[in-house]
Coordinates of C-alpha atoms and ligand atoms in Angstrom, one line a residue:
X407 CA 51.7 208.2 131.0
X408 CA 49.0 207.6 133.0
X409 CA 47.7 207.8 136.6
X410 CA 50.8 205.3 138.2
X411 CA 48.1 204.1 141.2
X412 CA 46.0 201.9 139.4
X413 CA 41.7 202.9 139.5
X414 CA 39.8 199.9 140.1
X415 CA 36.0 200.2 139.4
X416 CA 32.4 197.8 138.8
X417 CA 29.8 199.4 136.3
X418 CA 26.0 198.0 136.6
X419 CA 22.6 198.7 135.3
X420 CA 20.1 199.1 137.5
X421 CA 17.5 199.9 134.9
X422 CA 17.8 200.8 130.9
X423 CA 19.9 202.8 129.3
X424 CA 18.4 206.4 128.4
X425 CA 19.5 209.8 127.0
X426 CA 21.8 211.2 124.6
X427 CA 25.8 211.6 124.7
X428 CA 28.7 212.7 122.5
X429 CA 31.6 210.8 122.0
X430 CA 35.1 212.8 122.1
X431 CA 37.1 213.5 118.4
X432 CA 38.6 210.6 116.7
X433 CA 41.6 209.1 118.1
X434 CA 43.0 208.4 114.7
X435 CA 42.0 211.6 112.9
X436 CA 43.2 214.0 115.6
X437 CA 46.7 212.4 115.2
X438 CA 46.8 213.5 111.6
X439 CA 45.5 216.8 112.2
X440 CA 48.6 217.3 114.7
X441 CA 51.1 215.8 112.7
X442 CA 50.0 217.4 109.0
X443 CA 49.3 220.8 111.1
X444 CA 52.9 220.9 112.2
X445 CA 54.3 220.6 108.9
X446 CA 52.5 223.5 107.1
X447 CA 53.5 226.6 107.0
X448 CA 51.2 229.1 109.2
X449 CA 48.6 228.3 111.6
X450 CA 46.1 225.5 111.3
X451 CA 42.9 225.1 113.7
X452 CA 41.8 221.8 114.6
X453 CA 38.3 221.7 116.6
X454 CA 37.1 218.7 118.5
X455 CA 40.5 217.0 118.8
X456 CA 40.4 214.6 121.2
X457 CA 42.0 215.3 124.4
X458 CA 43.2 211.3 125.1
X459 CA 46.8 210.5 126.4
X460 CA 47.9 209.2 123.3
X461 CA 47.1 212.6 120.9
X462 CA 49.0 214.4 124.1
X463 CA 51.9 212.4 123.0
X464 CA 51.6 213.2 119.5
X465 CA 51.6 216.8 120.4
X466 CA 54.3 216.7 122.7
X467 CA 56.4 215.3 119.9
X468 CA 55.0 217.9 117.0
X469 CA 56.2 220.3 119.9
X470 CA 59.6 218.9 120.6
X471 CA 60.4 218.6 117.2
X472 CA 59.5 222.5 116.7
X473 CA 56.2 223.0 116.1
X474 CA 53.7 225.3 117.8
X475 CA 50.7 223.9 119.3
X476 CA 48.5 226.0 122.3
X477 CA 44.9 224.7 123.5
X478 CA 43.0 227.7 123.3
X479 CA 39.8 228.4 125.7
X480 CA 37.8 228.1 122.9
X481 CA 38.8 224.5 122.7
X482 CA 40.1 225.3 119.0
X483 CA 44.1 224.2 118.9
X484 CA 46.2 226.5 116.6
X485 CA 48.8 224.9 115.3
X486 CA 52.0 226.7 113.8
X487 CA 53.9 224.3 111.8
X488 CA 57.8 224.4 110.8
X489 CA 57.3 223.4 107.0
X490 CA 57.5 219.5 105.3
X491 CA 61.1 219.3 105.8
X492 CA 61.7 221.6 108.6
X493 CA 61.2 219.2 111.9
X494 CA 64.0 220.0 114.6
X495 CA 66.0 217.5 116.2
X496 CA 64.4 216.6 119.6
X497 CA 66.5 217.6 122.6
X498 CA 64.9 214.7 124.8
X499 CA 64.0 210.9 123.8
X500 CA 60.0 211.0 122.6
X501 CA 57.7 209.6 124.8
X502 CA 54.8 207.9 123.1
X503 CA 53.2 206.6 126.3
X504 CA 50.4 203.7 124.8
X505 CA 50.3 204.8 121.8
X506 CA 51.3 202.8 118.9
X507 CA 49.6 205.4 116.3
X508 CA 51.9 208.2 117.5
X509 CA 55.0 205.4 117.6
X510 CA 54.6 204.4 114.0
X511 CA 53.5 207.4 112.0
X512 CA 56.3 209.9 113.5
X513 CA 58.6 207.2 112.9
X514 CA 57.9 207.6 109.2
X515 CA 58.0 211.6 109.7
X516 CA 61.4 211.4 111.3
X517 CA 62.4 209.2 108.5
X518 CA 63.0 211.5 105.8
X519 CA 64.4 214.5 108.2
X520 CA 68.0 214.4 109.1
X521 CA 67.2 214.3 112.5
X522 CA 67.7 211.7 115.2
X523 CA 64.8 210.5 117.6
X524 CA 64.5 208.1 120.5
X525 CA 61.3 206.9 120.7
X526 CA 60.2 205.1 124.2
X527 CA 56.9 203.8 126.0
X528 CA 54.6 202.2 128.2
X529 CA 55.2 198.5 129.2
X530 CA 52.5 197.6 126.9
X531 CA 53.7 199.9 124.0
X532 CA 57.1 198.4 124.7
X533 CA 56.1 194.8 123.8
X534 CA 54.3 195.7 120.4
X535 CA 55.7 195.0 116.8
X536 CA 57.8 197.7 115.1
X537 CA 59.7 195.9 112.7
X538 CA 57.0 196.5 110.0
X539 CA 57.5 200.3 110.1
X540 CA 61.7 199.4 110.6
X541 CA 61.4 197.3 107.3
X542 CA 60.4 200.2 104.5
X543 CA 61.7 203.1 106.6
X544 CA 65.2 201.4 106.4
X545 CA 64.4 200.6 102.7
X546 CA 63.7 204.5 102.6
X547 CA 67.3 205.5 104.2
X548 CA 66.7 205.6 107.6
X549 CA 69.1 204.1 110.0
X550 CA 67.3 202.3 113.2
X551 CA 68.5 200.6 116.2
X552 CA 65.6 198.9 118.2
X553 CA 66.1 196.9 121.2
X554 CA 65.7 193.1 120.6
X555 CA 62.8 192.1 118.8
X556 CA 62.2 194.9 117.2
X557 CA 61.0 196.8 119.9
X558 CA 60.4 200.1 121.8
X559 CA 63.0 201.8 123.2
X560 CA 64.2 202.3 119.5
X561 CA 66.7 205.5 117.9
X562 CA 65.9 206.4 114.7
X563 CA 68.4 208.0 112.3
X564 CA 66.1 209.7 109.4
X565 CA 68.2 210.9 106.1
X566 CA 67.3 213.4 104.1
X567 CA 66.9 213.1 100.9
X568 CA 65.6 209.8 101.4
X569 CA 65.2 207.7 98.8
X570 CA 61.4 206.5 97.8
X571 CA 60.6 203.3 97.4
X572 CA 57.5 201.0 96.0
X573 CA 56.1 199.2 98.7
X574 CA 53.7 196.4 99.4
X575 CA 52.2 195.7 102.7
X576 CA 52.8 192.5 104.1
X577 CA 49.7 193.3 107.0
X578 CA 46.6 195.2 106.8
X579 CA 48.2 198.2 108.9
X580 CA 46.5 201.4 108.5
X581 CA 49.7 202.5 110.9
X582 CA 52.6 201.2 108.2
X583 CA 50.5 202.6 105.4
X584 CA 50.4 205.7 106.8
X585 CA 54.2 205.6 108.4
X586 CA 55.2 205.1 104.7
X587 CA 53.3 207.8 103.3
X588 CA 54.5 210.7 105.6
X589 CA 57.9 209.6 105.2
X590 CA 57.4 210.2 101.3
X591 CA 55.7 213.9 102.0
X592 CA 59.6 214.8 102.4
X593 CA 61.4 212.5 99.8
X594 CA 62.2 213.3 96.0
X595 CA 60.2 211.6 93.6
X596 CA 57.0 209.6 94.4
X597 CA 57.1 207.3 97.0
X598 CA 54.3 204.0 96.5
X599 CA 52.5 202.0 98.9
X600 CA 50.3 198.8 97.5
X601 CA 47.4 198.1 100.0
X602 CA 46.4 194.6 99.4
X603 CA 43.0 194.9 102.0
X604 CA 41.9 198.6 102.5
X605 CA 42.7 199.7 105.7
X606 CA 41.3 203.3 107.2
X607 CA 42.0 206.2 104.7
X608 CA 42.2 209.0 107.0
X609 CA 45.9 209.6 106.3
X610 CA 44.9 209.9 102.4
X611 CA 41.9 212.2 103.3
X612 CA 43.9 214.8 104.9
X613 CA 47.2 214.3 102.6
X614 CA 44.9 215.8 100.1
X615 CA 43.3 218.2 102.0
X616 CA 46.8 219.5 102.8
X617 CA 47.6 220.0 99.3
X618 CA 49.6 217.2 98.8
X619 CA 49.8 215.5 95.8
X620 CA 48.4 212.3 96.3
X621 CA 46.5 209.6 94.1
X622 CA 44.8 206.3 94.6
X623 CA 44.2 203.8 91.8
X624 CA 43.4 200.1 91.9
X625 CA 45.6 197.3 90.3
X626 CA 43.3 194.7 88.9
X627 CA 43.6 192.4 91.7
X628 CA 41.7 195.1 93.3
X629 CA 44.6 196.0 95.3
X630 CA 45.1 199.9 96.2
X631 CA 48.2 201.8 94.7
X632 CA 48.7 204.7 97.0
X633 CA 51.0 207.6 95.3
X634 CA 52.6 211.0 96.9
X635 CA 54.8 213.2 95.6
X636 CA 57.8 213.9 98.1
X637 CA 59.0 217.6 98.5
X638 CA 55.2 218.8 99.0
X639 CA 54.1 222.2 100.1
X640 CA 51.2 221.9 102.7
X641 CA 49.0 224.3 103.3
X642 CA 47.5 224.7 107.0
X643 CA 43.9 223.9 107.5
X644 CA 41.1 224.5 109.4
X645 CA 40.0 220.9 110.5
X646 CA 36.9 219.4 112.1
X647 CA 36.9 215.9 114.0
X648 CA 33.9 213.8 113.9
X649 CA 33.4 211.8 117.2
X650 CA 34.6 208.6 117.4
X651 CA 33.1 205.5 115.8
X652 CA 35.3 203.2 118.3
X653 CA 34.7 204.8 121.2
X654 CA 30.7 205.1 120.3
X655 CA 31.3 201.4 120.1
X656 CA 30.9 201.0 123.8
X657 CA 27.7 203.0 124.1
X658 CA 26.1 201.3 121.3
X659 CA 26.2 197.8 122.0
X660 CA 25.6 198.8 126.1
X661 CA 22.4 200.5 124.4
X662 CA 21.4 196.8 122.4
X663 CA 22.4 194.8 125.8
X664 CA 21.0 196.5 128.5
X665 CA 17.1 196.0 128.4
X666 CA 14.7 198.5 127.6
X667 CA 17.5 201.0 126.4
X668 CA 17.2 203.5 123.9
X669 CA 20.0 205.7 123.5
X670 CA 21.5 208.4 120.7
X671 CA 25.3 208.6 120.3
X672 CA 25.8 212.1 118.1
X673 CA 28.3 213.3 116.0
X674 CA 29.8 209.9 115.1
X675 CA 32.3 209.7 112.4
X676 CA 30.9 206.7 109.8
X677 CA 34.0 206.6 107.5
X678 CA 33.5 203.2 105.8
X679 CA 36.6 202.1 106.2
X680 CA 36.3 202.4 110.3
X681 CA 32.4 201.4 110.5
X682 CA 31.9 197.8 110.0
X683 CA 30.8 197.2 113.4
X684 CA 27.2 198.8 113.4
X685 CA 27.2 196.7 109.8
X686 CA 28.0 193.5 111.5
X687 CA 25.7 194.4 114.7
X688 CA 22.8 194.9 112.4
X689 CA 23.1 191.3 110.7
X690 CA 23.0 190.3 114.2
X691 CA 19.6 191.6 114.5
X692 CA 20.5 194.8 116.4
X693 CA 18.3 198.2 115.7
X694 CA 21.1 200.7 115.0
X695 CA 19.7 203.6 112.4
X696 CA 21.5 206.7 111.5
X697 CA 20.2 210.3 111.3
X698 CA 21.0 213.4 110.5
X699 CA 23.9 212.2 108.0
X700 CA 26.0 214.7 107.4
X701 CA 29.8 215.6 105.8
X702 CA 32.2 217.0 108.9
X703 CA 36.0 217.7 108.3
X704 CA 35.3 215.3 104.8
X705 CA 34.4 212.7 106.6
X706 CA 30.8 210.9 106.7
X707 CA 28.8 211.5 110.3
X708 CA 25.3 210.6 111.4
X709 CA 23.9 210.0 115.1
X710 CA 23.7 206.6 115.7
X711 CA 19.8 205.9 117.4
X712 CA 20.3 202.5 119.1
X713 CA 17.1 200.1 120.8
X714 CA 18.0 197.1 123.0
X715 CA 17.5 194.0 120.7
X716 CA 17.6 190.6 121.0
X717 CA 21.1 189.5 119.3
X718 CA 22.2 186.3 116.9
X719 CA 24.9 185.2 116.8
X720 CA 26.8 185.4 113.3
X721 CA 29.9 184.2 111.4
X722 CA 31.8 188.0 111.4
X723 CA 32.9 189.0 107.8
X724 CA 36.4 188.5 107.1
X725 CA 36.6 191.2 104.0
X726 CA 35.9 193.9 106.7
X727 CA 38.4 193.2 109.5
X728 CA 40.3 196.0 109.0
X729 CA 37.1 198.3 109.3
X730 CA 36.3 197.1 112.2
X731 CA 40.1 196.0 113.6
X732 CA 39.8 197.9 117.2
X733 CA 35.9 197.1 117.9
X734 CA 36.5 193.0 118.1
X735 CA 36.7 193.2 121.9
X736 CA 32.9 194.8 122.5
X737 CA 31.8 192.9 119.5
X738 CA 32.8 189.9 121.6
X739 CA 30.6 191.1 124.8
X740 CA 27.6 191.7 122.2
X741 CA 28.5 187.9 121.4
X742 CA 28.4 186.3 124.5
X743 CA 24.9 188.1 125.2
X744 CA 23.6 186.9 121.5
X745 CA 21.5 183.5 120.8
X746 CA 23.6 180.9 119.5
X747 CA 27.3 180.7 118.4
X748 CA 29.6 183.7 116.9
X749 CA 32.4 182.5 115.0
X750 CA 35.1 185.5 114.5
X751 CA 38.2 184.9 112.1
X752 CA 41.2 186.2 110.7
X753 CA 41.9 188.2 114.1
X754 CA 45.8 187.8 114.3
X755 CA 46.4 191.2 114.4
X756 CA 44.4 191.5 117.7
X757 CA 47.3 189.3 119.1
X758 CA 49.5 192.8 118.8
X759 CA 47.1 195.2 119.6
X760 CA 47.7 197.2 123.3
X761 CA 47.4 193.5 124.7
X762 CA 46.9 189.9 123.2
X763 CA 43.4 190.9 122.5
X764 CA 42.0 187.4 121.6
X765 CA 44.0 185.7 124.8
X766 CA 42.8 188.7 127.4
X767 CA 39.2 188.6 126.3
X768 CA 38.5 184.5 126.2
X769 CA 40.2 184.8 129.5
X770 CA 38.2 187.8 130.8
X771 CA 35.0 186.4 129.2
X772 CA 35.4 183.1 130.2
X773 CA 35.8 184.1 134.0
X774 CA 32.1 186.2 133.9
X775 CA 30.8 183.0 133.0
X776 CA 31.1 183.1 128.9
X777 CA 31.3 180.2 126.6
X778 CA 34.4 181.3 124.9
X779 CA 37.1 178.8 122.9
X780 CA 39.9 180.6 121.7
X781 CA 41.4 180.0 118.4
X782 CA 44.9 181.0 117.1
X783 CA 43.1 183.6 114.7
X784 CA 40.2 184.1 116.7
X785 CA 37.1 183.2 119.0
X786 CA 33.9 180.6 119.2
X787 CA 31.2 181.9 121.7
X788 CA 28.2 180.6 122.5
X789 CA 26.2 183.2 123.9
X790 CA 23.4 183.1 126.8
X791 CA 20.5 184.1 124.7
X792 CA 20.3 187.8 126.4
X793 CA 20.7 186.5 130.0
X794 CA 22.8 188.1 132.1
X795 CA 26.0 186.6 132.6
X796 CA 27.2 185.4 136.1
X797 CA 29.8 187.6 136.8
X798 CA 31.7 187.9 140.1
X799 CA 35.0 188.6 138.9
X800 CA 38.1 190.6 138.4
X801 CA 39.5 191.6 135.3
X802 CA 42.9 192.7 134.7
X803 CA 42.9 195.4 132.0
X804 CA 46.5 195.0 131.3
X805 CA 46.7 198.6 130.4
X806 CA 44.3 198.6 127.5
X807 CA 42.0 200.6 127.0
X808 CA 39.2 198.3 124.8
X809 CA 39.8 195.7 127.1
X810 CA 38.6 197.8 130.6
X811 CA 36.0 199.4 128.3
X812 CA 34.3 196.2 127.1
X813 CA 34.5 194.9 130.5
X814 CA 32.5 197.6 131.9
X815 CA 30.2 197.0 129.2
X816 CA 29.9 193.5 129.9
X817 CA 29.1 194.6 133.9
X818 CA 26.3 196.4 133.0
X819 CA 24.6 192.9 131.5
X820 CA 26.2 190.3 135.2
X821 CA 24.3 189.0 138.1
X822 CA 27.3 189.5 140.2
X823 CA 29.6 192.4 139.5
X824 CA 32.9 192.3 137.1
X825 CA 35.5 194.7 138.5
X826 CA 38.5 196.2 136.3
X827 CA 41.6 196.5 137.8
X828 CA 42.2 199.8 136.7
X829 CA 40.1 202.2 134.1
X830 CA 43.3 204.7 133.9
X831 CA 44.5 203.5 130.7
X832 CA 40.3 204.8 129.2
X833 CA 42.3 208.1 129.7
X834 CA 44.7 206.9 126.5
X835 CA 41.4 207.2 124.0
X836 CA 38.3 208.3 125.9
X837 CA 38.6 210.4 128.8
X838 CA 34.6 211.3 129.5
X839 CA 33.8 207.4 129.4
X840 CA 33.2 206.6 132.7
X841 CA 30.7 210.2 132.7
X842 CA 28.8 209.1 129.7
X843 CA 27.9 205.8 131.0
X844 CA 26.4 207.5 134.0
X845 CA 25.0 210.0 132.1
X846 CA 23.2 207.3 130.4
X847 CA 22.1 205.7 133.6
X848 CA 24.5 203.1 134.2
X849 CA 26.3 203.1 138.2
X850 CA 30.2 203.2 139.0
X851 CA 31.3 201.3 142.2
Ligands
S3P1538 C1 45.2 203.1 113.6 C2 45.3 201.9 112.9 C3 45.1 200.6 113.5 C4 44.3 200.7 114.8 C5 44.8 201.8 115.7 C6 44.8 203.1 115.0 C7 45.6 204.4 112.9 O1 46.3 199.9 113.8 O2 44.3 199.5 115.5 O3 44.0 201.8 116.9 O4 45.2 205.4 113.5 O5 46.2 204.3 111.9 P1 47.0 199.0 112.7 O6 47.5 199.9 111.6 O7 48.2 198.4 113.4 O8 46.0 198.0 112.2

């Protein structure tokens, strides 16, 4: 969906970091917004939504499949939805771009309506997983051809009523979770999903907030027994989205790298089950403090004050993986800066992220001059101590966007300068990146 002539650029530092920025809405949060907005009946207002390529495609969907959505020049989107139940069949295949979010959680809409949708992507998209939303949808009724591997280009047949089902995950996927969940919101009966690791609760948040009928208990293996009832009645909303805590990610740890910065990143949305970085960054010795906490849209928020600091390197927490699931790539620049050896586990998810995230960034790393070793569920790196790494390379972002982010990170703290092949796909989740850097003092080649 993006730019087709690729937009090669080399950040620096010529001096600290300074200043305050706002990150855009939450990339996860404004899907959710769109998707629950479209199915209640009368107009919802969403403020803060983030603008990114892959909440376009959400919208575009809501929008094929019936729903109203305008942009006003307020910036406040109202949202005219067609009822849980009511979803329109689509007159031309979906297009969810890069967006695996937007793949996997209107799958699970479409599920339960008797409607048929193809769904089709990027190359990157394209290569990613989708059998683990196939598995329970089809469970649930609906009928799915995929291309080989279980892949995108896929057409889904929904059926309605759909039966609900009991079902456990096999990964930590906020996405299936979720997928599962909104194809109950249209089924009979109470459809179940058992969440061995807790993965990011948004979708439960707003469920309720909607008016849906919707419980969380815990089994005594601590497990988390989501419930909805199916044939719900959602009323529309007026929602605020936080900024978000990924892409305030890339500021913050520029902020601890970079010597001599101090830097505020407002309005960030600290949801615990999304904020385990600035946890994990703080047992590596970096100054992070929140003020100004705060409730937005039922969600947790605080600015995020950040001072350069002199890093350790740590054994990362497996028990908050999942909180943290999308931040392992800058986590890995703070690394490579740190004194002494970071050891981070239990990463095989990255592996089907927008790219092979442990493979692209010991590659990546490894040609600025890193001591990286890669593991099958993870990395080893032995960082410089807070020297600046060499440098003096080009990276390919392989059209994701965490990867070209962290790399420009990781150019603001080389000798020689690290180019990224192209910056387009930043558009997917963070369009104003490249302008808060430089708001903050950092230069763009
Ligand atoms: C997301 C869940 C995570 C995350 C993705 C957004 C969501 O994916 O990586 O960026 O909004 O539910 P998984 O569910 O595949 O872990």
């Amino acid at each position: 969906m993006h730019a087709t002539l690729p937009k090669p650029a080399s950040f620096s530092a010529p001096g600290p970091l300074r200043g305050q920025a706002a990150v855009p809405g939450d990339k996860s949060i404004s899907h959710r917004a769109l998707m629950l907005s479209a199915l209640a009946v009368g107009e919802s207002r969403v403020e803060g939504l983030l603008t990114g390529e892959d909440v376009l495609a959400t919208a575009d969907a809501m929008r094929a499949m019936g729903a109203q959505i305008e942009r006003g020049d307020d910036d406040i989107w109202r949202i005219h939805g067609v009822g849980v139940g009511g979803l329109l069949q689509p007159e031309v295949a979906l297009d969810m771009g890069n967006s695996g979010t937007s793949t996997r959680l209107l799958m699970g809409l479409v599920a339960s309506h008797a409607i048929t949708a193809t769904f089709t992507g990027d190359a990157s998209l394209s290569k990613r997983p989708m059998n683990r939303v196939i598995e329970p949808l089809a469970l649930m009724g609906a009928d799915i051809t995929a291309s080989p591997g279980g892949r995108l280009p896929l057409m889904l047949r929904g059926l309605s009523p759909a039966v609900p089902i009991e079902y456990r995950l096999p990964v930590a996927s906020a996405q299936v979770k979720s997928a599962v969940l909104l194809a109950g919101l249209n089924t009979p009966g109470v459809t179940r999903v058992i969440e061995p690791i807790a993965t990011r609760d948004h979708s439960e948040r707003m469920l309720r907030g909607f008016g849906a009928e919707l419980s969380v208990e815990q089994d005594a293996d601590g497990a988390r027994i989501i419930s909805i009832r199916g044939e719900a009645e959602l009323r529309p909303q007026h929602i605020v989205v936080p900024g978000d805590p990924s892409s305030a990610a890339f500021p913050v740890v520029a902020a601890l790298l970079v010597p001599g910065s101090e830097v505020t990143v407002t309005n960030v949305g600290l949801n615990p089950t999304r904020a385990a970085l600035f946890d994990v960054l703080r047992m590596m010795g970096g100054d992070i403090s929140f003020t100004n906490q705060r409730e937005v849209g039922g969600e947790p928020v605080a600015d995020i004050v950040v001072r350069h600091s002199a890093l350790k390197g740590i054994e990362t927490p497996v028990e908050t993986v999942a909180a943290m699931v999308d931040e392992y790539p800058i986590l890995f620049v703070a690394a490579a800066l740190a004194e002494g050896r970071t050891v981070a586990r239990g990463l095989e998810e990255l592996r089907v992220k927008e790219s092979d995230r442990i493979a692209v960034m010991a590659e990546g790393l490894r040609a600025i001059g890193a001591q990286v070793e890669e593991l099958e569920d993870g990395l080893i790196i032995d960082g410089t101590g807070g020297d600046p790494l060499p440098g003096g390379a080009m990276i390919a972002a392989r059209l994701d966007h965490r990867i070209a982010m962290s790399f420009a990170v990781a150019g603001l703290v080389a000798k020689a300068p690290v180019t990224i092949d192209d910056m387009s796909p930043v558009a997917t989740s963070f369009p104003t990146f490249t302008a808060l850097m430089t708001s903050l003092g950092a230069e763009v080649a």
